[in-house]
Coordinates of C-alpha atoms and ligand atoms in Angstrom, one line a residue:
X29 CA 189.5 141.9 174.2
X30 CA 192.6 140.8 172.0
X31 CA 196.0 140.7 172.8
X32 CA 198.0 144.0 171.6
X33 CA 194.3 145.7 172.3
X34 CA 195.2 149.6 174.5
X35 CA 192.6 150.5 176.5
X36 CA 192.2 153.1 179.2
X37 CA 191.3 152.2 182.9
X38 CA 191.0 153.0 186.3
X39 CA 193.2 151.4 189.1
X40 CA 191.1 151.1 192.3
X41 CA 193.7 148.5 193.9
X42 CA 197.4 146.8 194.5
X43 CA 196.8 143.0 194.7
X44 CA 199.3 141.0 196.2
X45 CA 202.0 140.2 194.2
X46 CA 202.5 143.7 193.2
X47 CA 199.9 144.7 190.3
X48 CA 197.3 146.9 189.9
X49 CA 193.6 146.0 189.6
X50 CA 191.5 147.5 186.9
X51 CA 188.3 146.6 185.4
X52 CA 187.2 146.8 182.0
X53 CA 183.8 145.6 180.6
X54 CA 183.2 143.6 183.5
X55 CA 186.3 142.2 183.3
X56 CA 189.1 142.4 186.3
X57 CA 192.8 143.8 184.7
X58 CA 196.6 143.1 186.2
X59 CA 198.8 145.8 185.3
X60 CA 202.0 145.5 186.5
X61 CA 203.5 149.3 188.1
X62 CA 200.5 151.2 188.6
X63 CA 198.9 152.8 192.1
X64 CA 195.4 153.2 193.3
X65 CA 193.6 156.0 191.9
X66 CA 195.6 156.0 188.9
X67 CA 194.3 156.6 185.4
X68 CA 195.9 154.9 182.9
X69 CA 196.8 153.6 179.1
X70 CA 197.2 149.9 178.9
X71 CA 198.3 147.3 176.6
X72 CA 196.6 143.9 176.9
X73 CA 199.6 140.9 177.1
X74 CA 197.3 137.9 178.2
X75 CA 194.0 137.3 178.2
X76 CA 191.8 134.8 179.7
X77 CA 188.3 133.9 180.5
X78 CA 188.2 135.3 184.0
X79 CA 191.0 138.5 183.7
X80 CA 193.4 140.5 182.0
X81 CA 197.1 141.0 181.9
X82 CA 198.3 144.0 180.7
X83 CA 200.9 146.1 180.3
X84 CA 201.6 150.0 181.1
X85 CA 201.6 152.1 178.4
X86 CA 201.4 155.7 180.0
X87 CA 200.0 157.1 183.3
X88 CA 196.9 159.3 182.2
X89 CA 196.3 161.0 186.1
X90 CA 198.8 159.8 188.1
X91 CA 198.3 158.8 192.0
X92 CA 199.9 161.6 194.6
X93 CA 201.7 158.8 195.7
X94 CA 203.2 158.2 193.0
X95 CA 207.4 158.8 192.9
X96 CA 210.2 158.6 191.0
X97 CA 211.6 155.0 191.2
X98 CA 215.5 155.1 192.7
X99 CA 216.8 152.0 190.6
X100 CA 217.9 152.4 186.6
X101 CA 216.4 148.9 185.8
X102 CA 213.2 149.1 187.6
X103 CA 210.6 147.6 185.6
X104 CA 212.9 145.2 183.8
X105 CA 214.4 143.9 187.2
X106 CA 212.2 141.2 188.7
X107 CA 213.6 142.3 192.2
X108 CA 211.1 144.8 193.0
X109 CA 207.7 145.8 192.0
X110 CA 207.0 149.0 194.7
X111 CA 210.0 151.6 193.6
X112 CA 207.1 153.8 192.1
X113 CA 205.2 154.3 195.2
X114 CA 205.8 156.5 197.8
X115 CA 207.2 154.8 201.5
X116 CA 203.4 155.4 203.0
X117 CA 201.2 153.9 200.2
X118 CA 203.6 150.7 200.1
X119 CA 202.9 150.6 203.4
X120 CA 199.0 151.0 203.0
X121 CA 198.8 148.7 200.0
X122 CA 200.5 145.5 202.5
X123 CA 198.5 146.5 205.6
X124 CA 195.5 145.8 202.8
X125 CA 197.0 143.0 201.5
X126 CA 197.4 141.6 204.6
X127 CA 193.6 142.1 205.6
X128 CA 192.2 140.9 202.6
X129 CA 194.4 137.7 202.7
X130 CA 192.7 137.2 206.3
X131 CA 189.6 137.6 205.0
X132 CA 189.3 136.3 201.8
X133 CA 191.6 132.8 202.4
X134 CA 191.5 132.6 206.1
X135 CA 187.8 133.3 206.6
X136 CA 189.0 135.5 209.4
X137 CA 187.1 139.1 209.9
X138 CA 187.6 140.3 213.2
X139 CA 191.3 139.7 213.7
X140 CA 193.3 142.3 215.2
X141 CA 195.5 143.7 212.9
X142 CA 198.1 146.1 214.8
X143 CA 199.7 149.1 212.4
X144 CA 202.4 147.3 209.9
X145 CA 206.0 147.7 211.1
X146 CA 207.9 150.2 208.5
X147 CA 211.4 149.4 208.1
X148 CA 213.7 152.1 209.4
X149 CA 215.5 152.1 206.1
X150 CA 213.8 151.7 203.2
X151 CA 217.0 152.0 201.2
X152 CA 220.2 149.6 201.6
X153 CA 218.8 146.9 203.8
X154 CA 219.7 143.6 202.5
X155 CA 222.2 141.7 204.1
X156 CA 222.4 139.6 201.3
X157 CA 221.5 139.2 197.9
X158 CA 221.4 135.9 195.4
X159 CA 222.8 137.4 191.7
X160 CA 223.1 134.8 188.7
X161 CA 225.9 135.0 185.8
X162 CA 225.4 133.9 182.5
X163 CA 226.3 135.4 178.9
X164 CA 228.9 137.8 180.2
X165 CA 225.4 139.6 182.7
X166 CA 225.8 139.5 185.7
X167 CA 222.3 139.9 187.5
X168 CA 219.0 139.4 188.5
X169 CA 216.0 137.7 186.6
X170 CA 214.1 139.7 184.7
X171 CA 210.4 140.1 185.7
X172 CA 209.0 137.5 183.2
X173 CA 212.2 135.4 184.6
X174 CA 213.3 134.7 181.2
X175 CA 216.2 136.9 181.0
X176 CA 219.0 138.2 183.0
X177 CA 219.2 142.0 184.0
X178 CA 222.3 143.3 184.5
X179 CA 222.9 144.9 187.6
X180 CA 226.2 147.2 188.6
X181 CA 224.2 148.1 192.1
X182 CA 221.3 147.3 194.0
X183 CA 219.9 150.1 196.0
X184 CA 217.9 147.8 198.8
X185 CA 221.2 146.1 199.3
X186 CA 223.5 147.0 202.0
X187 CA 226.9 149.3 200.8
X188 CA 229.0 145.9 201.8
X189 CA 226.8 143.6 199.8
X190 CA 226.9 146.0 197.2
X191 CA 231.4 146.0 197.3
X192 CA 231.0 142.1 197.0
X193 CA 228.6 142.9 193.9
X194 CA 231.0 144.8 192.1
X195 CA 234.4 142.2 193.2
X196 CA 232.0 139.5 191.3
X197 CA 231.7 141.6 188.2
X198 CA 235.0 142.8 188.1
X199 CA 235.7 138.7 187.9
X200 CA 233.5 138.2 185.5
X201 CA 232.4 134.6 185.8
X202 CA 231.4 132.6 182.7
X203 CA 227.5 130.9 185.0
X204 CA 226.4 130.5 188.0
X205 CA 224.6 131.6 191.4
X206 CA 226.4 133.7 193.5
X207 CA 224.9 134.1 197.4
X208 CA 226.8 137.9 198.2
X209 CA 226.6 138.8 202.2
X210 CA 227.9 141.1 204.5
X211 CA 230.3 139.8 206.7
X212 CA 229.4 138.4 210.2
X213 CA 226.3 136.4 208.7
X214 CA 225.9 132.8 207.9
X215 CA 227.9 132.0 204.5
X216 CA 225.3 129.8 203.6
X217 CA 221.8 129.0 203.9
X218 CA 218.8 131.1 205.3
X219 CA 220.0 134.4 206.8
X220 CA 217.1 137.6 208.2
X221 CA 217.8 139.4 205.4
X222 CA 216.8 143.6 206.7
X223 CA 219.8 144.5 208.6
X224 CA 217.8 147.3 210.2
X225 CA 214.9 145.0 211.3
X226 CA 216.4 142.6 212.9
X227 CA 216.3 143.7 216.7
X228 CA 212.4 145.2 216.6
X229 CA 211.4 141.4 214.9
X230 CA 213.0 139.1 217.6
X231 CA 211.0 141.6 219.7
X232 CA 208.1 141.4 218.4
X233 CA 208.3 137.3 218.2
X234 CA 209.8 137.7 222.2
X235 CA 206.6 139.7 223.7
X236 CA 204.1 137.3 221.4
X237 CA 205.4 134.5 224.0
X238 CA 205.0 137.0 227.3
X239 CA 203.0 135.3 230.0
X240 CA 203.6 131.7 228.0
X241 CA 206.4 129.2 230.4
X242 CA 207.3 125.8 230.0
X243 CA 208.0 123.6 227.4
X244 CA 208.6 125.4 224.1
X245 CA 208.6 123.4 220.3
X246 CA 210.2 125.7 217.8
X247 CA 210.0 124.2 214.1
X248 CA 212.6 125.7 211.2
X249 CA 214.8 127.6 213.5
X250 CA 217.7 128.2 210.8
X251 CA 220.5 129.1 212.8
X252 CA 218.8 129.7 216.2
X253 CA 217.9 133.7 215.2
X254 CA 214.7 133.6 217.8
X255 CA 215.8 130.8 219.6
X256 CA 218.3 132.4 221.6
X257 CA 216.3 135.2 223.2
X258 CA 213.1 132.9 223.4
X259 CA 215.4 130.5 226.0
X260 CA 215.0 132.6 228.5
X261 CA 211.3 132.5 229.0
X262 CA 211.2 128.5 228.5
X263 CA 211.9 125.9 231.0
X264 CA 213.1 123.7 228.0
X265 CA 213.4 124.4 224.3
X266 CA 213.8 122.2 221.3
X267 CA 214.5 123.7 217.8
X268 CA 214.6 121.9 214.5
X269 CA 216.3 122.6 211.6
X270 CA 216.8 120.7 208.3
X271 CA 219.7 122.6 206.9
X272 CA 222.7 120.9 208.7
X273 CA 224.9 123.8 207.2
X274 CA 222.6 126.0 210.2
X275 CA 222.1 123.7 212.8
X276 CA 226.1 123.4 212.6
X277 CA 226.4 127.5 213.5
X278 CA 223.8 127.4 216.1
X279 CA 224.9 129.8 219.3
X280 CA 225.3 127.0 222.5
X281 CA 222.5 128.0 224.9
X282 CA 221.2 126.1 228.1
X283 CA 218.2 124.5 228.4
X284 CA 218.1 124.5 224.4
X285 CA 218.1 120.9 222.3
X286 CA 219.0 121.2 218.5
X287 CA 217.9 118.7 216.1
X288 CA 218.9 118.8 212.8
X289 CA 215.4 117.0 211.1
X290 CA 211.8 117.8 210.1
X291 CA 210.0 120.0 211.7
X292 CA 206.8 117.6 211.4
X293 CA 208.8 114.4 212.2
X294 CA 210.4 116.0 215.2
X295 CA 206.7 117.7 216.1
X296 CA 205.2 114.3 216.2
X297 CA 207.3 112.9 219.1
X298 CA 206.5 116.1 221.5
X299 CA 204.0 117.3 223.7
X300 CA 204.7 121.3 223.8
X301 CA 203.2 124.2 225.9
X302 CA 204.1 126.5 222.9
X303 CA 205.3 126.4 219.6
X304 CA 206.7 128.8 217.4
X305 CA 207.0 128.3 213.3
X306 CA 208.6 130.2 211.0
X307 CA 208.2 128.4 207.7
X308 CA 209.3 128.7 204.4
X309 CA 206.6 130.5 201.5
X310 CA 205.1 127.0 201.0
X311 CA 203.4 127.8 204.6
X312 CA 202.8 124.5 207.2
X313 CA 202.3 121.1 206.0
X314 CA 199.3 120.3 206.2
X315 CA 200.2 117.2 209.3
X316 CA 201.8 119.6 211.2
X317 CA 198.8 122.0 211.6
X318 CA 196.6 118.7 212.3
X319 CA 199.4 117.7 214.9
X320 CA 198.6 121.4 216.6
X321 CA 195.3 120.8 216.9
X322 CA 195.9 117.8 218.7
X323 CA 198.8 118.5 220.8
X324 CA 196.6 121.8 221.7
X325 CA 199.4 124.2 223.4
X326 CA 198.7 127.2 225.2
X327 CA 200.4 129.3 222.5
X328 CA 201.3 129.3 219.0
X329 CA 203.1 132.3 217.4
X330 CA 203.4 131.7 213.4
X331 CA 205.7 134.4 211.6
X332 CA 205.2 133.8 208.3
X333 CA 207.0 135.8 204.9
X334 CA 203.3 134.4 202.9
X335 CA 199.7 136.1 204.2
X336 CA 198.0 134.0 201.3
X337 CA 199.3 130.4 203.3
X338 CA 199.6 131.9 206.6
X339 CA 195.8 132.5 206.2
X340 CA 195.4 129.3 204.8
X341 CA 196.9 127.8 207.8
X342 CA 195.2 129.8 210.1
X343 CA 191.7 128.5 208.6
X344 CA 192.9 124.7 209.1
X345 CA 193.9 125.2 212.4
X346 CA 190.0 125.6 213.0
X347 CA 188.2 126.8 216.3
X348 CA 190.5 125.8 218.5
X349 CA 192.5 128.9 218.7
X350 CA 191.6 132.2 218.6
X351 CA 193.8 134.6 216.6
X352 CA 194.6 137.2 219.3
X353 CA 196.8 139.6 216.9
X354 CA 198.8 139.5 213.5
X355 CA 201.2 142.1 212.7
X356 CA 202.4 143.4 209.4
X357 CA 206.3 144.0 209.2
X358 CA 207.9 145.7 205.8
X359 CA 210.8 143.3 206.1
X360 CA 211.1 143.8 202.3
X361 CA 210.6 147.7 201.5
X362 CA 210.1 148.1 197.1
X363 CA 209.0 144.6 196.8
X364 CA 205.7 143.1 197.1
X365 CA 207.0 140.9 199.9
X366 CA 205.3 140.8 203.5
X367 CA 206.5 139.5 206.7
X368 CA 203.6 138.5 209.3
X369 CA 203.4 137.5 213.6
X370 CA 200.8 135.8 213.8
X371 CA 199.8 135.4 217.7
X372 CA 197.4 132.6 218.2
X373 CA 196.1 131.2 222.3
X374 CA 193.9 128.2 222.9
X375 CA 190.1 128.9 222.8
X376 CA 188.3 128.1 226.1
Ligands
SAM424 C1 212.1 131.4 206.8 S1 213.4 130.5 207.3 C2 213.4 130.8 209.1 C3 214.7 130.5 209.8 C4 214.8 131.1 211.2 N1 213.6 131.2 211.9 C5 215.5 132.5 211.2 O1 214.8 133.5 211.5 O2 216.7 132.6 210.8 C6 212.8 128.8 207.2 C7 213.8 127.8 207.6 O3 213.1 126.5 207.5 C8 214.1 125.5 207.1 N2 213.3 124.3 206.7 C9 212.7 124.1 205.5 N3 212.0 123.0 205.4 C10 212.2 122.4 206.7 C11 211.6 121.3 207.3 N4 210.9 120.4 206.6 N5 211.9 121.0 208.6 C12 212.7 121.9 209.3 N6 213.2 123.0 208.8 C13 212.9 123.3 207.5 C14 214.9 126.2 206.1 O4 216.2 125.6 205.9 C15 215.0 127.6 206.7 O5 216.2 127.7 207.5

């Protein structure tokens, strides 16, 4: 197979990441924009020993789930890759995703993976959006990240963050990276970004602690977003953050210690009952899940926006703990991103 080859295929899956999976003489194929079930034309844009790139040419028999993407730059855009699929098979494909990762990187088959939590919305939820200028666009990155796509409006974005959108372009700024929020949220720094999830999530991450008391270790807090309603189960909190631009906003709460530091550095000095995580993509360092092992707490509750490293750190955490549940959340409805709670207790 040659690059600019066209072949025809079938899609029997969505990997993670967003693209299709196709096979073709024995060889797997990524195309970009396709469902399961599909049957379509493709144009080869990579190939290597052990798969295929490609590109869509034309949908042959197209998936029932298959719908008319909302967004004029869909495709180009590198901000979502789900706008062709209907709001039940996006939320098939990450329940799958989120199983396989378990499986296949974690080494983990029997978890107990509870229904994924759809987002009430799954139009105008961000709360904020990072756009980039340069060469009179204003924008996102383009999905090969070479190029800037201009964008007037962003459907997943919020009707405010979209007004601040169209303020920047009416300035039109010569460069730069431009963080546009709604108002009432952080200026800076990390910020929940579905405003229609953000209630059922600091649920869900409040009943993974019921039953647990104590002394609880919470590592990259931001600006204290579970923190607050976890206080009230705790005898004793402390919550680390590195961003001093959070730490600075953080609510005052009794009982609660904030340290603006690293979450490993701060991890080593403690001797929890439970800890909660919420890391960035990169997953756990791979000290901290050691310290864990060691400092063996009751309960751990990981929520993690990666399944590939939150399996990976799930499998180095070992025996020890027993994975009692993960759930799926669509934080991120039209793109390929996935939010996970992880709820792990003590073995034994
Ligand atoms: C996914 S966010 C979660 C924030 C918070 N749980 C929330 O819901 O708002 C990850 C956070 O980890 C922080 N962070 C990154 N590296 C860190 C480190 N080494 N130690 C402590 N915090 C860190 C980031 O600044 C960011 O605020």
């Amino acid at each position: 197979m040659r690059v600019g080859d066209e072949i025809e295929i079938e899609i029997h899956d969505v990997a993670f990441g967003g693209d299709g999976v196709g096979r073709h003489s024995g060889q797997i194929v990524f195309v970009p924009f396709t469902a399961a079930g599909e049957r379509v034309r493709v144009r080869i844009v990579s190939a290597r020993k052990q798969f295929l790139r490609a590109e869509l040419v034309a949908v042959l028999a197209p998936s029932p789930a298959r719908t008319e993407p909302r967004c004029a730059v869909f495709g180009r855009c590198g901000g979502c890759q789900y706008q062709h699929l209907d709001a039940a098979e996006q939320l098939r494909v990450k329940s799958a995703q989120v199983r396989s990762a378990l499986e296949r990187i974690g080494g983990l088959r029997d978890v107990p993976l509870a229904p994924i939590v759809p987002s009430p919305e799954p139009w105008g939820y961000r709360n904020r959006i990072t756009v980039h200028a340069a060469g009179g666009v204003v924008g996102f990155w383009s999905t090969d990240r070479h190029t800037l796509v201009d964008v007037a409006t962003c459907p997943i974005a919020s009707e405010a963050v979209n007004g601040e959108l169209q303020h920047l372009r009416e300035r039109a700024p010569d460069g730069g990276h431009f963080s546009l929020r709604e108002p009432g949220i952080v200026p800076a720094g990390f910020h929940q970004a579905n405003r229609f999830l953000l209630e059922a999530l600091r649920d869900l991450v409040d009943d993974a602690f019921a039953g647990a008391a104590g002394f609880l270790y919470e590592g990259y807090c931001g600006s204290g977003f579970f923190t607050e309603r976890l206080a009230a189960r705790f005898e004793r909190v402390t919550a680390v953050e590195l961003d001093a631009r959070l730490i600075a906003r953080v609510p005052r709460v009794e009982r609660v210690d904030w340290v603006q530091g690293d979450a490993v550095v701060e991890f080593e000095r403690c001797k929890p009952d439970a800890v909660l995580v919420d890391p960035p993509r990169e997953g756990l360092p791979p000290r901290f899940v050691e310290l864990l092992a060691a400092k063996t707490p009751a309960r751990f509750v990981y929520v993690s926006c990666d399944p590939a490293t939150l399996a990976r750190d799930l499998k180095r955490l070992g025996a020890g703990y027993r994975v009692k549940r993960v759930t799926p959340v669509d934080l991120f409805p039209q793109t390929a991103h996935i939010e996970c709670v992880a709820v792990c207790e003590r073995a034994g």
